[in-house]
mmCIF file of C-alpha atoms in Angstrom:
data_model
loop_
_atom_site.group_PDB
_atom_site.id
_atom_site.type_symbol
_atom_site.label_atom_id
_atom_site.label_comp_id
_atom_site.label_asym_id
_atom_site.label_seq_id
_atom_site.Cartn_x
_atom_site.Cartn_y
_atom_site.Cartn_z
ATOM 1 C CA UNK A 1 0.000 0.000 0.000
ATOM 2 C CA UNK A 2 2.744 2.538 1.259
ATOM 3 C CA UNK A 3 4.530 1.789 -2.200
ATOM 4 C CA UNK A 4 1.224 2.394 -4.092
ATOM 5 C CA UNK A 5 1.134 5.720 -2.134
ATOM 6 C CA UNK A 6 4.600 6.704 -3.271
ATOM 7 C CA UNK A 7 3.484 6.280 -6.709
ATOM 8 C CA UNK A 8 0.917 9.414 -6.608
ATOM 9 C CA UNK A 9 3.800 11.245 -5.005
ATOM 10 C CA UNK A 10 6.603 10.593 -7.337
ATOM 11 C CA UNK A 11 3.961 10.852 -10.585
ATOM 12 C CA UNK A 12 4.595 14.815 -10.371
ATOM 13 C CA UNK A 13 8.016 13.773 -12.017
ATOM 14 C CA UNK A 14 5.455 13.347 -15.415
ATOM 15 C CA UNK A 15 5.363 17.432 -15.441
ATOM 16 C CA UNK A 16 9.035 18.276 -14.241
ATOM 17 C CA UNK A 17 8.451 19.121 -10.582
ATOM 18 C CA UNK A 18 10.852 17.085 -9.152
ATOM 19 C CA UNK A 19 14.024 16.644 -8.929
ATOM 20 C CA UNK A 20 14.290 13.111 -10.519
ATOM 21 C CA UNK A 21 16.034 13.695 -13.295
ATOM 22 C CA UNK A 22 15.364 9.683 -14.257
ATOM 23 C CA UNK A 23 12.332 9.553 -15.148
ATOM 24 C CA UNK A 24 11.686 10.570 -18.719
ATOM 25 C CA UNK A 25 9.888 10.289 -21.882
ATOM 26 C CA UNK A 26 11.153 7.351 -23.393
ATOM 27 C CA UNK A 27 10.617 8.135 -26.892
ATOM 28 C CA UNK A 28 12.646 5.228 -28.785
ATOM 29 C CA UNK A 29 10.412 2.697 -26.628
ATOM 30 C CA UNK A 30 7.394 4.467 -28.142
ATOM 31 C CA UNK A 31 8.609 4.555 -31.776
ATOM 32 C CA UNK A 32 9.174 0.948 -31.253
ATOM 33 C CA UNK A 33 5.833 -0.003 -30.179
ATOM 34 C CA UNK A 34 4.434 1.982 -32.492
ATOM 35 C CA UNK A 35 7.055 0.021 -35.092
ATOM 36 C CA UNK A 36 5.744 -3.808 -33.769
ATOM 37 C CA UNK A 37 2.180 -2.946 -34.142
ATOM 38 C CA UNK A 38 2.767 -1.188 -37.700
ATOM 39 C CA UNK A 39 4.008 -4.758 -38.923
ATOM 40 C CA UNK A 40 1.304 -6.894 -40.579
ATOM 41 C CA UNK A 41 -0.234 -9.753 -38.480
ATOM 42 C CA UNK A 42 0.739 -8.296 -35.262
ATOM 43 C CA UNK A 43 -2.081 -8.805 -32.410
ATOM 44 C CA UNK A 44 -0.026 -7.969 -29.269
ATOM 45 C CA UNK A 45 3.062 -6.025 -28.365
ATOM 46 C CA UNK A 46 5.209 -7.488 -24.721
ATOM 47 C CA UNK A 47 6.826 -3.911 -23.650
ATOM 48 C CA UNK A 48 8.862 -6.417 -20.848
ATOM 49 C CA UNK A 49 11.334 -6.911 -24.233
ATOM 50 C CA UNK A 50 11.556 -3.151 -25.470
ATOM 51 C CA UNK A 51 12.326 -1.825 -21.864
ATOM 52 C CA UNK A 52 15.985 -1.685 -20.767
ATOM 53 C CA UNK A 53 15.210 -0.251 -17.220
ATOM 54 C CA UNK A 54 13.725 -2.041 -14.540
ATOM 55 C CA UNK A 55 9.913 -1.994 -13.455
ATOM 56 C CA UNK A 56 7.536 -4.525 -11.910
ATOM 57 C CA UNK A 57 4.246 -2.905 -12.780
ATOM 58 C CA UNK A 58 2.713 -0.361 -15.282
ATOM 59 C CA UNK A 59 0.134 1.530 -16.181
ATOM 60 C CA UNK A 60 -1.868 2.368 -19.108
ATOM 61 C CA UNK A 61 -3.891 5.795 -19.172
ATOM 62 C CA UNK A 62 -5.588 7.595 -21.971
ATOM 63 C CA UNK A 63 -7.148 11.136 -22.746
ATOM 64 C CA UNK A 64 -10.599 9.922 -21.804
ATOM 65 C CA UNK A 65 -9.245 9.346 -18.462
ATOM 66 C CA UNK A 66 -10.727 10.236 -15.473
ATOM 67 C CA UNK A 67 -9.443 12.132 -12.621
ATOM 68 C CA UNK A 68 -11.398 9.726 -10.121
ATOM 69 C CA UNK A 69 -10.535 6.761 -11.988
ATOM 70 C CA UNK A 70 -6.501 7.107 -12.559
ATOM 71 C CA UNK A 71 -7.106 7.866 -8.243
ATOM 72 C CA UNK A 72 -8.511 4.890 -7.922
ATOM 73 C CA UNK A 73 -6.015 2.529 -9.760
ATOM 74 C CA UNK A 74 -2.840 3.843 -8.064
ATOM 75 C CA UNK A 75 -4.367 4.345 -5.041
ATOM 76 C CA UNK A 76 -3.479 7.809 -4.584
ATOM 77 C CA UNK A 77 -4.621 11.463 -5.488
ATOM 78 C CA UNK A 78 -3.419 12.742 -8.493
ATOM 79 C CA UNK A 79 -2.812 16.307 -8.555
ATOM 80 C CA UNK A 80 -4.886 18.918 -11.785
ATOM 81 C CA UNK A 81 -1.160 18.840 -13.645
ATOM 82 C CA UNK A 82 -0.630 15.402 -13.906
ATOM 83 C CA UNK A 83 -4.222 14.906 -15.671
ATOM 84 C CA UNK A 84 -3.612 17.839 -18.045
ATOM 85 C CA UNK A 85 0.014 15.696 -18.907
ATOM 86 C CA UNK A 86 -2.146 12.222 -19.061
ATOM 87 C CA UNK A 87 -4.726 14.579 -21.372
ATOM 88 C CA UNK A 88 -1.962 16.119 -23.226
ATOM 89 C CA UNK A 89 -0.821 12.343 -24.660
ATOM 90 C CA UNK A 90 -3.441 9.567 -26.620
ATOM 91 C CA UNK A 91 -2.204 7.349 -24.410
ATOM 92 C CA UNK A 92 0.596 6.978 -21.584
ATOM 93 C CA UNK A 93 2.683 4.226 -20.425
ATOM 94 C CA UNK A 94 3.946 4.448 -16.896
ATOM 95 C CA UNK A 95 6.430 2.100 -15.210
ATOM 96 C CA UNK A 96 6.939 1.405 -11.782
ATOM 97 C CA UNK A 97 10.309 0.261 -9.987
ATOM 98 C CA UNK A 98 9.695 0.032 -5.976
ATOM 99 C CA UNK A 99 7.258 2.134 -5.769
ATOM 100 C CA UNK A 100 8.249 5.010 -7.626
ATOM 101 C CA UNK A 101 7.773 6.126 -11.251
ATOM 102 C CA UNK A 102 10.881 4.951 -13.658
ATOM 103 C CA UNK A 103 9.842 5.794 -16.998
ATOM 104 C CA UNK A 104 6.643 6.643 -19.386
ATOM 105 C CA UNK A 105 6.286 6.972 -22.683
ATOM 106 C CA UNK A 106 3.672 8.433 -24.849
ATOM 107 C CA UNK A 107 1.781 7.450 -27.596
ATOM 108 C CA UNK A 108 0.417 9.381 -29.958
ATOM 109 C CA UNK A 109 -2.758 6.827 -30.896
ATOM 110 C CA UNK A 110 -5.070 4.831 -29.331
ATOM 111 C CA UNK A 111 -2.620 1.746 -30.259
ATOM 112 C CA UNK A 112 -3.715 -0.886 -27.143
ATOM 113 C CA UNK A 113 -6.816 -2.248 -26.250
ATOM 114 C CA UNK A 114 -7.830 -1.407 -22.750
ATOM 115 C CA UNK A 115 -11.161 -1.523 -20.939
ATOM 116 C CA UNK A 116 -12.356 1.883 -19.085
ATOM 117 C CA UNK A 117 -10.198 3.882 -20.324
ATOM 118 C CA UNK A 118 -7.317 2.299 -18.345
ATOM 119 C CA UNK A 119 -5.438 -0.654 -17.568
ATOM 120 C CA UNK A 120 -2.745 -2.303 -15.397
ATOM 121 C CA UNK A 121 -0.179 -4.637 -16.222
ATOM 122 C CA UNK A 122 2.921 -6.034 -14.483
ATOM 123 C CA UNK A 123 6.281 -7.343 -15.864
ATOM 124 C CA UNK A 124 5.103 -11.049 -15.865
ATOM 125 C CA UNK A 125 2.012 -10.449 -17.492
ATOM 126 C CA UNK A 126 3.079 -7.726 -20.156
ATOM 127 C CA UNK A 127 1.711 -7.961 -22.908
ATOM 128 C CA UNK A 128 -0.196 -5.400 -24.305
ATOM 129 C CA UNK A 129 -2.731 -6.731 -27.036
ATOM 130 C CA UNK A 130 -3.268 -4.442 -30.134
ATOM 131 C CA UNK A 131 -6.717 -2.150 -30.489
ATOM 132 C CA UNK A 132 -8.257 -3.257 -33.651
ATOM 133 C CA UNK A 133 -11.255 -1.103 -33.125
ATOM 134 C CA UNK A 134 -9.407 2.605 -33.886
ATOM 135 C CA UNK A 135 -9.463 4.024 -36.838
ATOM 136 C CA UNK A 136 -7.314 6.389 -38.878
ATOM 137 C CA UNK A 137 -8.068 9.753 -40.023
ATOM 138 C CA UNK A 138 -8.921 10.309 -44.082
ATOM 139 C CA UNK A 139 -5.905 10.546 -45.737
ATOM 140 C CA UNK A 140 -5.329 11.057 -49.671
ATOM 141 C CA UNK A 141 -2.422 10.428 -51.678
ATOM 142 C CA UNK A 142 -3.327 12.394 -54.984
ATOM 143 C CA UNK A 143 -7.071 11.735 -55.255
ATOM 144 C CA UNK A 144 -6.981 8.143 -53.821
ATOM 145 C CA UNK A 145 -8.159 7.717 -49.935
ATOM 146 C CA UNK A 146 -5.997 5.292 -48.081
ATOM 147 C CA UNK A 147 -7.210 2.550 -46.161
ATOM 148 C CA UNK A 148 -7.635 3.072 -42.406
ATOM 149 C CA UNK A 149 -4.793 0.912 -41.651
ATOM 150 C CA UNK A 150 -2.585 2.643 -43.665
ATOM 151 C CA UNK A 151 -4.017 6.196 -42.395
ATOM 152 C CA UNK A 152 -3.266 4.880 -39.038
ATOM 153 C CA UNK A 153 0.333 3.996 -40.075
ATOM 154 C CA UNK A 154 1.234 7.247 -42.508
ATOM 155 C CA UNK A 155 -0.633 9.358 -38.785
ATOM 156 C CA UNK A 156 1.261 7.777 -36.754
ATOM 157 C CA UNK A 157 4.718 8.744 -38.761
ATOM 158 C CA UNK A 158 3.373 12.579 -39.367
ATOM 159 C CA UNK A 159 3.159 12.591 -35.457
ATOM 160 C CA UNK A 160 7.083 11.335 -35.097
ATOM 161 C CA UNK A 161 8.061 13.824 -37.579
ATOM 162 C CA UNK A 162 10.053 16.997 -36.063
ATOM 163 C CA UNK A 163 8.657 19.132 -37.863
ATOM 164 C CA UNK A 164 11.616 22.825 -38.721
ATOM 165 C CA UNK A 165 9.570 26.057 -39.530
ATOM 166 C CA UNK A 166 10.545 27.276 -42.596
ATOM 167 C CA UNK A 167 9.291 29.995 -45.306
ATOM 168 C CA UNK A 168 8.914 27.919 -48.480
ATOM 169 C CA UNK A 169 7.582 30.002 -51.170
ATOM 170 C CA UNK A 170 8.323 26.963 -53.571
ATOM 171 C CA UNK A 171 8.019 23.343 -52.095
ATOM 172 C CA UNK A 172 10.387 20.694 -52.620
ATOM 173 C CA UNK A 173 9.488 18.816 -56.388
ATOM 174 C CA UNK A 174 7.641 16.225 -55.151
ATOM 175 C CA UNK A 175 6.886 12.264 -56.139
ATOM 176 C CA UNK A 176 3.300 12.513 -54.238
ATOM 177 C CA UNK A 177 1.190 14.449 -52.539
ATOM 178 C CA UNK A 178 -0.030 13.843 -49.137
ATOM 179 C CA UNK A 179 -3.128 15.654 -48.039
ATOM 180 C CA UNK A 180 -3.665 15.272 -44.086
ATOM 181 C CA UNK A 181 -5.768 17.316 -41.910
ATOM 182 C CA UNK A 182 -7.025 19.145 -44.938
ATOM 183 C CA UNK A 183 -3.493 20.312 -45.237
ATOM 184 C CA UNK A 184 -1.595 18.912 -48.324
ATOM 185 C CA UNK A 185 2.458 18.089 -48.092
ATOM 186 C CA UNK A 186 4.904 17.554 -50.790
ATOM 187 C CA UNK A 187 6.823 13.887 -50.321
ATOM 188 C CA UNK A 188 10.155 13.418 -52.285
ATOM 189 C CA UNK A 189 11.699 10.450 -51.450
ATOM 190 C CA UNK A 190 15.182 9.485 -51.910
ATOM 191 C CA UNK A 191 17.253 6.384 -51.489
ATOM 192 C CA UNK A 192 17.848 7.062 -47.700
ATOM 193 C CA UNK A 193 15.303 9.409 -46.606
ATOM 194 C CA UNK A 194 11.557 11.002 -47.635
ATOM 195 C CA UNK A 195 11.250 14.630 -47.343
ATOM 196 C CA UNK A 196 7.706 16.364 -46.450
ATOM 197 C CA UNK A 197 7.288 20.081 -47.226
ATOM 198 C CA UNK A 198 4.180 21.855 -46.663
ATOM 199 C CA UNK A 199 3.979 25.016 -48.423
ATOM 200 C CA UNK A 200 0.834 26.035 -46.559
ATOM 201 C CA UNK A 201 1.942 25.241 -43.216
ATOM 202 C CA UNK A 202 5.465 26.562 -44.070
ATOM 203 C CA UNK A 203 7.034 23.382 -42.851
ATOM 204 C CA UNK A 204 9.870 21.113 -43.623
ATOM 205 C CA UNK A 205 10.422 17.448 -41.654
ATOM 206 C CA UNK A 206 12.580 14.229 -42.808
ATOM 207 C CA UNK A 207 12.442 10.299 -41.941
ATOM 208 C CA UNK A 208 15.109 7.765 -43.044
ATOM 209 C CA UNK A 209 15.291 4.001 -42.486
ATOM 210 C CA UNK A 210 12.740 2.225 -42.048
ATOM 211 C CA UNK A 211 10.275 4.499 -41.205
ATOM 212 C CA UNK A 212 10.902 5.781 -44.785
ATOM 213 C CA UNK A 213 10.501 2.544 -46.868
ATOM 214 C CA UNK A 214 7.440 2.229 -44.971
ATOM 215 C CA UNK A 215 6.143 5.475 -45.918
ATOM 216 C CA UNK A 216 7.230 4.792 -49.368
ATOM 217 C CA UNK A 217 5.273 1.608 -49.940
ATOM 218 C CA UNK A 218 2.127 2.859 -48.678
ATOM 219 C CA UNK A 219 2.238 6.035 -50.715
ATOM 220 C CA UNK A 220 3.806 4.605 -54.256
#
């Protein structure tokens, strides 16, 4: 119970008030997650093999959480900050090591199934089943509509992308276009990379690796 306790207490590290400077974002644990459930035929992730810290139990919270509800599964109160960071994020992974927060990462969709907005899970029992039920935004490449699984996927990169302000008065010559939330982006791809320029939004923002090919064979 005390350890439970400790866990509303050291949860203020999720908004920088304390002095803990271990517990961060981890943001490659997300990208991988969001990696293992972009591959086809995956049902379930277990985060117990992408961690590289130590935790015994975790958390799952979402922005429909509520205030009396996140209370109620840690045991503890949770101050008006904490929810606005828990609101801020889709959803939010938080790990537990003795009692005190370790690590969380965000997510930036609804990618696991969980019941009440919530859920609990524990480094024996971690695996986190996939959330069939989302569904992706309407997203066009030229004047076709992608699927919703592939909206999901080409969402989810747009959300990884750091995006660099820029004043483009002419956009990058581009191999597509990519129209998302009504705003349409230029995609040039080359043999390492794809570059996104947005001539409206006055953005520039890369990928490589992977993430590119993946981007690639959805949108050619």
């Amino acid at each position: 119970m005390k350890a439970l306790i400790a866990i509303g207490i050291i949860f203020c590290c999720l908004v920088g008030c304390s002095s803990n400077a271990q517990v961060t974002n981890d943001k490659e644990m997300g990208e991988n997650i969001q990696e293992s459930f972009a591959k086809k035929g995956v049902s379930s992730v277990d985060v117990s093999k992408l961690s590289d810290f130590k935790w015994e139990k975790g958390y799952l919270f979402t922005n429909k959480s509520k205030k009396a509800d996140v209370e109620r599964l840690v045991n503890a109160p949770i101050s008006e900050e904490v929810m606005k960071k828990i609101s801020s994020a889709n959803q939010m992974l938080v790990f537990v090591h003795e009692g005190e927060v370790v690590r969380y990462v965000e997510l930036p969709q609804d990618f696991i199934a969980h019941d009440k907005n919530q859920l609990e899970f524990s480094f024996s029992h971690s695996e986190l089943k996939f959330n069939k039920n989302r569904e992706g935004k309407p997203i066009k490449v030229g004047d076709k509509t992608l699927s919703s699984e592939d909206s999901l996927t080409v969402e989810s990169i747009m959300k990884q992308i750091q995006w660099k302000k820029a004043d483009y008065s002419v956009a990058l010559d581009p191999d597509v276009q990519l129209t998302y939330e009504g705003v349409v982006y230029n995609v040039r791809f080359t043999s390492e990379s794809a570059e996104l320029t947005s001539k409206k939004r006055g953005v520039y923002g890369k990928v490589t690796g992977k993430t590119a090919q993946q981007l690639y064979d959805i949108l050619m």
